[in-house]
Structures are given as C-alpha cells and as structure tokens.
XYZ file of N, CA and C in Angstrom:
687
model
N -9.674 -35.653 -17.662
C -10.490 -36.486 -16.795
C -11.445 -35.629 -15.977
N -12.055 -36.317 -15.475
C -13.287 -35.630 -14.260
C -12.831 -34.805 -13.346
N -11.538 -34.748 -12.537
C -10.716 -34.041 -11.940
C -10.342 -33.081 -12.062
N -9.801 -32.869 -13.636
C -9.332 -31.906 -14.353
C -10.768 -30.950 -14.386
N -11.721 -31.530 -15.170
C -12.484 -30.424 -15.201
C -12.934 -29.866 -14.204
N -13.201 -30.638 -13.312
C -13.822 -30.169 -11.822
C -13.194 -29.140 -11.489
N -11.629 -29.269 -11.719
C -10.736 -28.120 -11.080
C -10.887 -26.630 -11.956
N -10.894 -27.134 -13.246
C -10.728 -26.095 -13.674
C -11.894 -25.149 -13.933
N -12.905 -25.889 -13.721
C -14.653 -25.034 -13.506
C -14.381 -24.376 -12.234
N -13.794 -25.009 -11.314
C -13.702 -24.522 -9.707
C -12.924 -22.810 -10.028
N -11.829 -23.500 -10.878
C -11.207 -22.082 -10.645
C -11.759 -20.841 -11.731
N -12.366 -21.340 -12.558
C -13.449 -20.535 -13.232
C -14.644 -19.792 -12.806
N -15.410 -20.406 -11.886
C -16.544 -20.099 -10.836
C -15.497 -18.748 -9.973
N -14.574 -19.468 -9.298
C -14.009 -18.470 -8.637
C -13.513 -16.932 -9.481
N -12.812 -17.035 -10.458
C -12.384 -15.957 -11.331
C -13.666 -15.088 -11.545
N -14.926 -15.360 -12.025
C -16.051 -15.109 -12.433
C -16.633 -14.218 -11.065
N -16.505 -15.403 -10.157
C -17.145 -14.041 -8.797
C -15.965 -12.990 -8.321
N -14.808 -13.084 -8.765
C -13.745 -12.340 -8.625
C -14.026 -11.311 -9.142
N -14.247 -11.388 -10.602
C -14.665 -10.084 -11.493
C -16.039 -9.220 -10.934
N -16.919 -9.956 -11.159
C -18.131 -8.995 -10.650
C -17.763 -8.946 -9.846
N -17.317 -9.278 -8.410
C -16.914 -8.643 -7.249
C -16.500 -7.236 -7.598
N -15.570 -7.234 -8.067
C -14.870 -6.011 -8.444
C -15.615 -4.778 -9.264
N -16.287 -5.619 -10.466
C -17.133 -4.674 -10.963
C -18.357 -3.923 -9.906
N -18.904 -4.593 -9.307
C -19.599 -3.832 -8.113
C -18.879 -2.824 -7.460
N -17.227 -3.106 -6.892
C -16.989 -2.147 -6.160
C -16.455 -0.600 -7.371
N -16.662 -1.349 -8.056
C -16.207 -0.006 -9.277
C -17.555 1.187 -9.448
N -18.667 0.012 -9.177
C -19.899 0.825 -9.701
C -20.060 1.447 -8.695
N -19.838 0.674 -7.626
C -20.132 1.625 -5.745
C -19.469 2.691 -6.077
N -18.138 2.674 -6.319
C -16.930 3.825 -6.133
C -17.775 5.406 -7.037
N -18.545 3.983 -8.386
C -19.140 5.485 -9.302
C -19.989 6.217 -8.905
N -21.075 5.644 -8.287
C -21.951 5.987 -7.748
C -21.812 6.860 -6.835
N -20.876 6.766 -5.739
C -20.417 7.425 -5.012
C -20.300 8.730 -5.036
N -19.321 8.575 -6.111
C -18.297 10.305 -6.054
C -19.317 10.874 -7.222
N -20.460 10.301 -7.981
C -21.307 10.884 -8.800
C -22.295 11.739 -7.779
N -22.479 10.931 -6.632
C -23.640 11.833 -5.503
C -22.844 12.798 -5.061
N -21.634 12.399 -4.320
C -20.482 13.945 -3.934
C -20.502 14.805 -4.548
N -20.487 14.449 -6.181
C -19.930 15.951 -7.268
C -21.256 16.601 -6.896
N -22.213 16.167 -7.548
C -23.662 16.317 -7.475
C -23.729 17.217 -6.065
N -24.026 16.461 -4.797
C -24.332 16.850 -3.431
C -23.968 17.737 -3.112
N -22.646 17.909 -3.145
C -21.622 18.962 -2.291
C -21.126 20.104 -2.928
N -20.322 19.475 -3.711
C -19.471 20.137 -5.098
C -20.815 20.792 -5.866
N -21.812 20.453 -6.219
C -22.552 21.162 -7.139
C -23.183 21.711 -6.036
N -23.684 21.743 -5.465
C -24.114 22.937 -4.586
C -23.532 24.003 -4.564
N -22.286 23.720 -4.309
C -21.254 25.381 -4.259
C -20.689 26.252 -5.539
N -21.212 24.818 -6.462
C -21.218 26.218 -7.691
C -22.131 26.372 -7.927
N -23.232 26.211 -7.418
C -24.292 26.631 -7.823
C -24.687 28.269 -7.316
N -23.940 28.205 -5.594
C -24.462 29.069 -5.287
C -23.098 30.257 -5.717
N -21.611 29.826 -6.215
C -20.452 30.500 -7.167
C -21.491 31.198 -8.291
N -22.091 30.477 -8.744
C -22.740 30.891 -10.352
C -23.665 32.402 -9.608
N -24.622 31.794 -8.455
C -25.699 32.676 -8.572
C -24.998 34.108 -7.710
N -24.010 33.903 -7.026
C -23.270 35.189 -6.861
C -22.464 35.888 -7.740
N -21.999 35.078 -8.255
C -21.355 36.063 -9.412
C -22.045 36.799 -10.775
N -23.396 36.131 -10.920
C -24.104 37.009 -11.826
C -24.968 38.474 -10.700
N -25.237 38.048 -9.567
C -25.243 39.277 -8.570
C -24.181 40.232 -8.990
N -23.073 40.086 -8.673
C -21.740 40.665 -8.358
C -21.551 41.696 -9.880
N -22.271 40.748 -11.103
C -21.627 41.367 -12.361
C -22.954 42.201 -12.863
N -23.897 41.922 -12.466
C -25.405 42.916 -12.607
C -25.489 44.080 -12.107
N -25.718 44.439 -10.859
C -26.006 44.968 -9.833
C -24.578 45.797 -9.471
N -25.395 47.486 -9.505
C -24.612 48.108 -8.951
C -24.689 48.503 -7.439
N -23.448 48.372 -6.716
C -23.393 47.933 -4.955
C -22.553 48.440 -4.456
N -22.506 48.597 -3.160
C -21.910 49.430 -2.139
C -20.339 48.636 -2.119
N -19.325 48.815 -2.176
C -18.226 48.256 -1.390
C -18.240 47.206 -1.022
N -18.806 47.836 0.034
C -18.785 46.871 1.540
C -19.471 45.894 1.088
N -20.307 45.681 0.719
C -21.679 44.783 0.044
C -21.015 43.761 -0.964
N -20.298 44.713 -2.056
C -19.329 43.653 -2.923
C -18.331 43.065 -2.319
N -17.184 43.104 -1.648
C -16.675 42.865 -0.719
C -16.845 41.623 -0.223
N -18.505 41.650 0.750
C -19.017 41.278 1.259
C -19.315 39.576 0.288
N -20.146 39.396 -1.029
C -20.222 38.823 -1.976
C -19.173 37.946 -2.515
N -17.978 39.158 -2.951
C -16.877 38.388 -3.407
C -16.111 36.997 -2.477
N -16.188 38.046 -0.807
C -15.840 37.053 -0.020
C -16.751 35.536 0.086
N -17.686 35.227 -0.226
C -18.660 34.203 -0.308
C -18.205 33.342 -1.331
N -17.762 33.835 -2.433
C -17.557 33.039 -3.489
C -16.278 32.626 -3.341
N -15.346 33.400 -2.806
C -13.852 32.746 -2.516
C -13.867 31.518 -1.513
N -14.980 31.805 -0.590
C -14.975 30.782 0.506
C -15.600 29.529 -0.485
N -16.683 29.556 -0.922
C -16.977 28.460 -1.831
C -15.993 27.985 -2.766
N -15.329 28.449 -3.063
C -14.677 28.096 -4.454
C -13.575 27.246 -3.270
N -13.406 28.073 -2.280
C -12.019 27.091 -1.740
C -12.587 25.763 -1.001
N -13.693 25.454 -0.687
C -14.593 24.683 -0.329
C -14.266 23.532 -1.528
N -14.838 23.641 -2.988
C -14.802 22.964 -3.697
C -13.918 22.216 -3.806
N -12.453 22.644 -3.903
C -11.206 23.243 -3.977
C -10.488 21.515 -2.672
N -11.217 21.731 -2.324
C -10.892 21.035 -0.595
C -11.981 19.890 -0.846
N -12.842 20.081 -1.361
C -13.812 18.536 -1.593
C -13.509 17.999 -2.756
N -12.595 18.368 -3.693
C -12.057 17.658 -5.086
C -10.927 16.891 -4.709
N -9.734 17.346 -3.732
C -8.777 17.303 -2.998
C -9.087 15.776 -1.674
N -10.243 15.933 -1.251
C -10.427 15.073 -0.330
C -10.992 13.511 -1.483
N -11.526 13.886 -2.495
C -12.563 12.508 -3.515
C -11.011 11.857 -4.047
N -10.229 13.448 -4.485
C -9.053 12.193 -5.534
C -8.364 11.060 -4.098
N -7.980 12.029 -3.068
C -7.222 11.091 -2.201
C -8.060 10.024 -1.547
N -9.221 9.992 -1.608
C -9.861 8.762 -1.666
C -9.651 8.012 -2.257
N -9.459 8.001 -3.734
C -9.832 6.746 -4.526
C -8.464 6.449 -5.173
N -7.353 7.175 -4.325
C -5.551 6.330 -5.127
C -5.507 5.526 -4.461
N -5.044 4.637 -5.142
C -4.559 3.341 -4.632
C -3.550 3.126 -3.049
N -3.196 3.998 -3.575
C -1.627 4.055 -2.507
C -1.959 4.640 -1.068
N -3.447 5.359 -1.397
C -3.966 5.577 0.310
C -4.590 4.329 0.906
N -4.698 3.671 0.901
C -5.204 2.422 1.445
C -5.576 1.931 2.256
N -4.227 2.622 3.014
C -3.619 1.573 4.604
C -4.130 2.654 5.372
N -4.522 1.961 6.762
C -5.178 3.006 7.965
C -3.741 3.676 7.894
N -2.831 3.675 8.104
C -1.400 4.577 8.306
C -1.993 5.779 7.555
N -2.247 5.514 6.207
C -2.171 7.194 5.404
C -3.482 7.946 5.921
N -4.670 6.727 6.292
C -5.720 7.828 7.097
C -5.719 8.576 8.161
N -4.799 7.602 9.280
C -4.236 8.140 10.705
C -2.995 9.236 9.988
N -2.395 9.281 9.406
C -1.831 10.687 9.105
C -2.178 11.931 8.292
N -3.209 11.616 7.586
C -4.463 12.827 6.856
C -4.912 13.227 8.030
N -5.479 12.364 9.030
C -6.484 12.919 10.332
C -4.950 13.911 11.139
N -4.025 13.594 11.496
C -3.140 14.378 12.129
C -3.239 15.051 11.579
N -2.161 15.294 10.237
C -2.222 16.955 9.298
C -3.162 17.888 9.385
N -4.742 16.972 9.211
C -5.905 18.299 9.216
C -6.147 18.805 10.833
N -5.666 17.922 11.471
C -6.339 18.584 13.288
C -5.090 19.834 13.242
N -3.995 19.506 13.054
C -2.340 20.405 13.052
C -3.125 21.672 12.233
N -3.300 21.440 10.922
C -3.920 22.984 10.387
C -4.939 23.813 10.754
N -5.934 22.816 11.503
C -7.259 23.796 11.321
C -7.263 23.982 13.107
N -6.817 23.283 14.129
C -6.744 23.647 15.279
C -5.702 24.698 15.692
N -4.822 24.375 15.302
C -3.376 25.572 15.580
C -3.786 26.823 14.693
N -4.427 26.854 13.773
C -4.794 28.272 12.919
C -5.644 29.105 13.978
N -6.282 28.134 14.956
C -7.397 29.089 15.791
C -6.670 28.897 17.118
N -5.588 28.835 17.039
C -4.818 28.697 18.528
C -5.592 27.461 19.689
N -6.147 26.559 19.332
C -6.495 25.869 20.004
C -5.523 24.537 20.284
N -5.454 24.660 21.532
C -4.582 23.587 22.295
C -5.053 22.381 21.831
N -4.363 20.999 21.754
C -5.009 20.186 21.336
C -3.804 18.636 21.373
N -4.190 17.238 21.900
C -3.294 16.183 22.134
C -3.923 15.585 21.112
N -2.891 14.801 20.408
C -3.409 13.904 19.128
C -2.662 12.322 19.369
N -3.700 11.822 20.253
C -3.399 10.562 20.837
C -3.853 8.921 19.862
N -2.422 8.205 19.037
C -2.968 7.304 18.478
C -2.466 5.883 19.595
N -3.763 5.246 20.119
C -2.895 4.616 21.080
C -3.635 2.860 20.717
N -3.238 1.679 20.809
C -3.845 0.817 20.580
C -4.333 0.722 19.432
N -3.792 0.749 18.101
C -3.749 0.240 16.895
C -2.967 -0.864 16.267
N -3.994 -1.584 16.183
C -3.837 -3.120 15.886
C -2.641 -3.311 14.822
N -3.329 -2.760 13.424
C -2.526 -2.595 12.502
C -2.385 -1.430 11.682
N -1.358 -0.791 11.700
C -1.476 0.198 10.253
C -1.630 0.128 9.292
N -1.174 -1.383 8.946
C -1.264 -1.322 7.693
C -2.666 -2.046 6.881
N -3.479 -2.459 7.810
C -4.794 -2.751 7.770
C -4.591 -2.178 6.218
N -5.791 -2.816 5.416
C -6.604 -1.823 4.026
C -7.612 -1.599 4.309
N -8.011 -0.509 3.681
C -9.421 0.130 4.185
C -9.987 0.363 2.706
N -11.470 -0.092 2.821
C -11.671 -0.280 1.385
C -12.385 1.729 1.116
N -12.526 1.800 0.254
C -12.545 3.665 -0.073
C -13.757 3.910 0.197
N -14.934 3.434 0.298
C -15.906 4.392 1.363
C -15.505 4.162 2.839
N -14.979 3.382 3.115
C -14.976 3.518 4.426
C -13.879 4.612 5.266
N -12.436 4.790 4.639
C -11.396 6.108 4.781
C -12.078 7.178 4.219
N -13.175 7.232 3.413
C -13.768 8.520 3.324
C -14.728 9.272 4.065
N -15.348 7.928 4.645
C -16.428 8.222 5.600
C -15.965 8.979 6.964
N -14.939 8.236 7.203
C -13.895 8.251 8.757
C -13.530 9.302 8.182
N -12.862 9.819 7.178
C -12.083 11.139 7.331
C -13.057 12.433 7.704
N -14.379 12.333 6.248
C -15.191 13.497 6.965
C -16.006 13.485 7.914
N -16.110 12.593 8.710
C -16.795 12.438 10.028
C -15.412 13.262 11.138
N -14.199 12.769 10.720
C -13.561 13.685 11.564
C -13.316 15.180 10.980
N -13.337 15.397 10.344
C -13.575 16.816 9.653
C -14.017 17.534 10.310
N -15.422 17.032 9.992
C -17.091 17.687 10.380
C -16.550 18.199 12.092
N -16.155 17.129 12.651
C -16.318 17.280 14.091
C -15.148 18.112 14.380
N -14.321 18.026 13.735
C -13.488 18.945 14.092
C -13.573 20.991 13.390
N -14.190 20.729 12.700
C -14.603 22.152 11.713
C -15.947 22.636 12.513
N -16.656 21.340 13.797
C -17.509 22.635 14.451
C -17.093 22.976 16.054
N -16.138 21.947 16.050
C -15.656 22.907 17.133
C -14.894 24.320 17.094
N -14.033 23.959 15.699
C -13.485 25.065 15.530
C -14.534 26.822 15.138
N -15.649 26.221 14.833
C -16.962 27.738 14.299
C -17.554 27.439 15.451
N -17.919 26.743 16.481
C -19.070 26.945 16.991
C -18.600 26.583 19.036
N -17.930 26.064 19.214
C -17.411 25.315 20.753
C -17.157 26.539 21.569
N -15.948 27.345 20.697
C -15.597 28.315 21.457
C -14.795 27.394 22.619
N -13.982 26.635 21.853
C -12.721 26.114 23.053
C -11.667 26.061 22.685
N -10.615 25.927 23.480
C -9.527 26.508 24.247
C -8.141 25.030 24.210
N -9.228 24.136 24.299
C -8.706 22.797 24.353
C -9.035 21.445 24.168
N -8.724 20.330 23.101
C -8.972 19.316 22.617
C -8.387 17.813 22.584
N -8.939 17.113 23.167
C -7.938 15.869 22.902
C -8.898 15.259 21.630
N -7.840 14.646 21.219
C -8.031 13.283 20.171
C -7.592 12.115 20.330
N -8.047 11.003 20.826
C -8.052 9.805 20.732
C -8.364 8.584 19.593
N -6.992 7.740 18.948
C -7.829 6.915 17.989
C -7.224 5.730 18.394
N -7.866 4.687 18.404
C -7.656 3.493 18.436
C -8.287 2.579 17.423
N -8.127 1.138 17.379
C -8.281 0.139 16.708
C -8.460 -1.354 17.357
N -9.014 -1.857 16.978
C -8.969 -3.765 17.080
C -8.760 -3.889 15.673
N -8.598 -4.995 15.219
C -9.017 -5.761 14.022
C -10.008 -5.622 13.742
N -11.460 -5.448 13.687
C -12.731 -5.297 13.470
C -13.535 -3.414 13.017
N -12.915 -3.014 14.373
C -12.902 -1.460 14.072
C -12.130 -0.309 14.126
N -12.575 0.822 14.155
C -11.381 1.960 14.076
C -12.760 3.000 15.632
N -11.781 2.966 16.437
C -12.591 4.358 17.176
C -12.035 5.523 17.114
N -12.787 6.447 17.687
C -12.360 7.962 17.510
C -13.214 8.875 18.682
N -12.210 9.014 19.849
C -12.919 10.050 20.609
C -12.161 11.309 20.678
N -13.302 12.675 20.610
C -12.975 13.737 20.631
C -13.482 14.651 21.539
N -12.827 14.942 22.768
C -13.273 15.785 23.977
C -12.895 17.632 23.711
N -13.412 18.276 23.983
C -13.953 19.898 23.626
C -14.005 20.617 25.588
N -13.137 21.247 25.754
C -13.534 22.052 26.759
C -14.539 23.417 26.370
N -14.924 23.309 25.106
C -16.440 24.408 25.075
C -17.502 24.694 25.429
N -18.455 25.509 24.779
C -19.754 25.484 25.639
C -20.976 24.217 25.815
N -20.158 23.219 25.179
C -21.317 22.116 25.050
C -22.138 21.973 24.236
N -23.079 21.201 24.238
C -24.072 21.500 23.647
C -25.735 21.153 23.980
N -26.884 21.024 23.360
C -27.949 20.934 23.930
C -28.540 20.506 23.163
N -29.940 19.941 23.350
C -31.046 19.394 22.481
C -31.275 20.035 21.279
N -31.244 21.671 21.298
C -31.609 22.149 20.287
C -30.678 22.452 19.177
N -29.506 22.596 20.018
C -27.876 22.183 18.916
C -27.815 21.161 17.785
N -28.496 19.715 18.545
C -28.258 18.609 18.191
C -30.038 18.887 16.898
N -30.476 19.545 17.045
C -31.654 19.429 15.893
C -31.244 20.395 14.939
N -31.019 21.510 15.353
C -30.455 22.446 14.247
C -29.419 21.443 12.661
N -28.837 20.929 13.835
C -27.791 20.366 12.518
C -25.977 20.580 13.069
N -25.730 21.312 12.528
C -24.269 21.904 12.915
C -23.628 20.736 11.836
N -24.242 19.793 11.105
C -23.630 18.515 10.470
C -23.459 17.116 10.922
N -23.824 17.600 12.439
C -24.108 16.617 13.449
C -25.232 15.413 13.115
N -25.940 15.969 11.858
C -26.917 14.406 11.780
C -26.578 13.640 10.647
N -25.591 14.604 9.837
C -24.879 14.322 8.619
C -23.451 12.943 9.261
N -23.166 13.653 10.258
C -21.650 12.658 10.346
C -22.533 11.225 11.054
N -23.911 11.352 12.057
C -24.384 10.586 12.267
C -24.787 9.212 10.974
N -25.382 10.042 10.007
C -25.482 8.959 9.215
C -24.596 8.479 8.014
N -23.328 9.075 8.192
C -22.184 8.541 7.471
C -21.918 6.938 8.257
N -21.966 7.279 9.734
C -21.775 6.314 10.621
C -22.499 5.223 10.829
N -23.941 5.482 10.444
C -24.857 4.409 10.255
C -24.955 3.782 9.220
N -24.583 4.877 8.115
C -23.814 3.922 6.782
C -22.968 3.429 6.385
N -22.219 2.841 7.361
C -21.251 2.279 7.556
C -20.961 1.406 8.713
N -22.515 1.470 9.182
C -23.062 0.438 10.302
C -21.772 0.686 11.713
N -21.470 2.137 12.027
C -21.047 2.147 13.011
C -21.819 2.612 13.771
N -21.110 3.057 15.115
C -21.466 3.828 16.468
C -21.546 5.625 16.020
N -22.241 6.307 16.455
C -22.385 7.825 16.950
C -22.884 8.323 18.121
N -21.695 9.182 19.013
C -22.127 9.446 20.261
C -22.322 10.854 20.008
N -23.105 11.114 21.078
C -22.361 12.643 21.723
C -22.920 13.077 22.816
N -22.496 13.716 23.729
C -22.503 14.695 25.186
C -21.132 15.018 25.710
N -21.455 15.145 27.230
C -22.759 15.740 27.678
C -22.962 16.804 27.524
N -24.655 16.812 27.250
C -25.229 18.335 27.292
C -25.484 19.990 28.146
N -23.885 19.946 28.517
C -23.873 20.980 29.359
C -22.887 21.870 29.015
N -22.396 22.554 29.827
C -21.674 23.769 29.452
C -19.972 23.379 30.007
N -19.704 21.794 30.124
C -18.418 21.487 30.189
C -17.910 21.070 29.449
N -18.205 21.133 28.037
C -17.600 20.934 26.881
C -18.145 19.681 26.236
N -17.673 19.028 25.430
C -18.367 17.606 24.206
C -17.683 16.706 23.923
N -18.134 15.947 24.374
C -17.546 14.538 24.105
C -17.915 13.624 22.800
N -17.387 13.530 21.396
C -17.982 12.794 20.542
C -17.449 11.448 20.433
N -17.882 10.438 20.747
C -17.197 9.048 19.893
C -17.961 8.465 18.570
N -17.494 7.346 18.061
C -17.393 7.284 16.908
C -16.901 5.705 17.076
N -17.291 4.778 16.168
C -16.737 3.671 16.099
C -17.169 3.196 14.842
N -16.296 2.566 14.102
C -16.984 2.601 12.432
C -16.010 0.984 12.588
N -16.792 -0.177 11.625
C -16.235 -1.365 11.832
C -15.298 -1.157 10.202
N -14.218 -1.529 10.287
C -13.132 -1.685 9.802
C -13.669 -2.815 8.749
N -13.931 -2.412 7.872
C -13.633 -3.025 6.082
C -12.730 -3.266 5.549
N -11.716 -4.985 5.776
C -10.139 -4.792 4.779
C -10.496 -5.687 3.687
N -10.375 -5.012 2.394
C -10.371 -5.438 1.190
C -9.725 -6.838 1.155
C-alpha cells in the first residue's frame, strides 16, 4: 500500500544520505593525512635525502659530520613522531575525549619533566569523557597542544607551567600559563608555529589567544567547538 512505500522510500532516502555522509568523511580523512604526508612528513625527508647525499659526497671535518648526522636523526625522529601521531588519529578506539585528555597528559609528563620544568595538569569541568570526537578535530586539539607546549619548552625559558582543560557540551578549552620571558609583537610575526596553531583553530572555527606581551610569562587559550560524530 501507499504506507508501505512511503516508509520504505523514507528509510531509503535516509540510508542513501547515511552513506555519502560517510563517504565524505572518508574522503575528508583522505585528503587530510594526504596534505600531512605531503606537508610535514615530506618535508623532512626531503631535507633526510638532501643531507645525506651531503654526508656521503663531501669530505668533512668531524665536527661538521657530527654536526649533519645529528640533523638527520632529529628529522627522522620527527617523522617517526608525525606517523605515530596520523595512525592514532584515525583508530577507531581513540575517539572519546578520555583518550585525547590522556595523550595531552602523557606528552606534557614527557616533554616538560625531560627539561625539568615544573608543571600542574589541571582537568577540571568536563562535561563528558566520553564525548566522540570526530578525527580532525582530536588531531587538531592535540597538535595545537603540542605546538604550544614544544615552544615553551625551545623558546620561554620557564621554570613553571599550568595546564588547564575544560569542557561544556559544545566545546573543549585549553589554557596554558608560562612563567617565561613572554613574548612580543615581533615573536608573534616571526612564527614560532604560533600562526600555524592559530589557523588549525580557525579551521576548526575555534578561539586563539595569546599574552600578555611582557616579560611575565604567556598566557595561551584555545577553545575549539566540540564535533560528536
């Protein structure tokens, strides 16, 4: 009868935008980690390749090779750490803000305590853990905290750090205070990655702060609106 079909076109229409739904987020996902390999990852072998035909040409001082070899180890472990960060993006089983709020602990624990820097890792007011987070968006949030945390550690010259993360239903925040030297107008143009994590954040239609610009250390926030699949 008329009923019948109605229903069963209904649930056909629906199945149909179900699929391409999905197929889009497959093509996003490709697209994605095709610009990463490309962007990041091929950059550093690029510049692996062009040192090591240096290294195997050219006869050089020690210190000089040394000097070289160490470049390419740092790249290679670079890579190494951006292949490492794409797979745990895209398993299934990372999902939930829980496994992102505990990637963000682990990496502040390794890379702050390696440089003896004091540091509180405050998760306070989170809605849900188990939220889903669809995979650009835990990727975005992770290397935005990275970034910010990998220049305090090369460039702050501090002593001491809090971390703050919270949540609503809607978003995820993230403030990170620095007793270092601050920073300044011309900090903020140079780069430091600082315009890079900016527009992770705008691509992802969040917030990017930062100050103040003085010599009492840096305040970054961050607010990225929460995507659950």
């Amino acid at each position: 009868n008329a009923l019948s079909v109605l229903l069963i076109g209904t649930a056909g229409y629906f199945i149909y935008n179900f699929r391409i739904n999905q197929l889009m987020k497959l093509e996003r996902m490709r697209q994605r980690i095709s610009a990463d390999l490309h962007d990041d990852i091929g950059a550093s072998l690029t510049t692996i390749n062009v040192l090591s035909k240096m290294v195997s040409s050219h006869d050089m001082e020690k210190s000089v090779l040394n000097k070289y070899l160490g470049q390419i180890s740092d790249q290679a472990g670079h890579v190494t750490e951006s292949l490492r960060d794409i797979v745990w993006s895209i398993q299934p089983q990372n999902d939930k803000l829980q496994n992102l709020l505990d990637r963000m602990k682990k990496f502040a624990g390794q890379i702050l305590e390696s440089k003896n820097i004091n540091y509180n890792f405050n998760i306070s007011g989170i809605h849900s853990k188990e939220q889903v987070l669809d995979i650009e968006t835990r990727q975005n949030v992770y290397l935005i905290f990275k970034e910010i945390l990998n220049n305090i550690v090369k460039h702050a010259q501090a002593t001491e750090t809090s971390i703050i993360l919270s949540s609503t239903p809607k978003s995820l925040q993230i403030e990170i205070r620095d007793n270092g030297i601050g920073l300044d107008d011309a900090t903020i143009t140079k780069g430091n990655g600082l315009n890079n994590m900016k527009q992770r954040a705008e691509k992802l239609k969040g917030k990017f702060k930062i100050g103040p610009f003085d010599s009492k250390g840096t305040i970054i926030y961050c607010e990225i609106p929460i995507n659950i699949t």
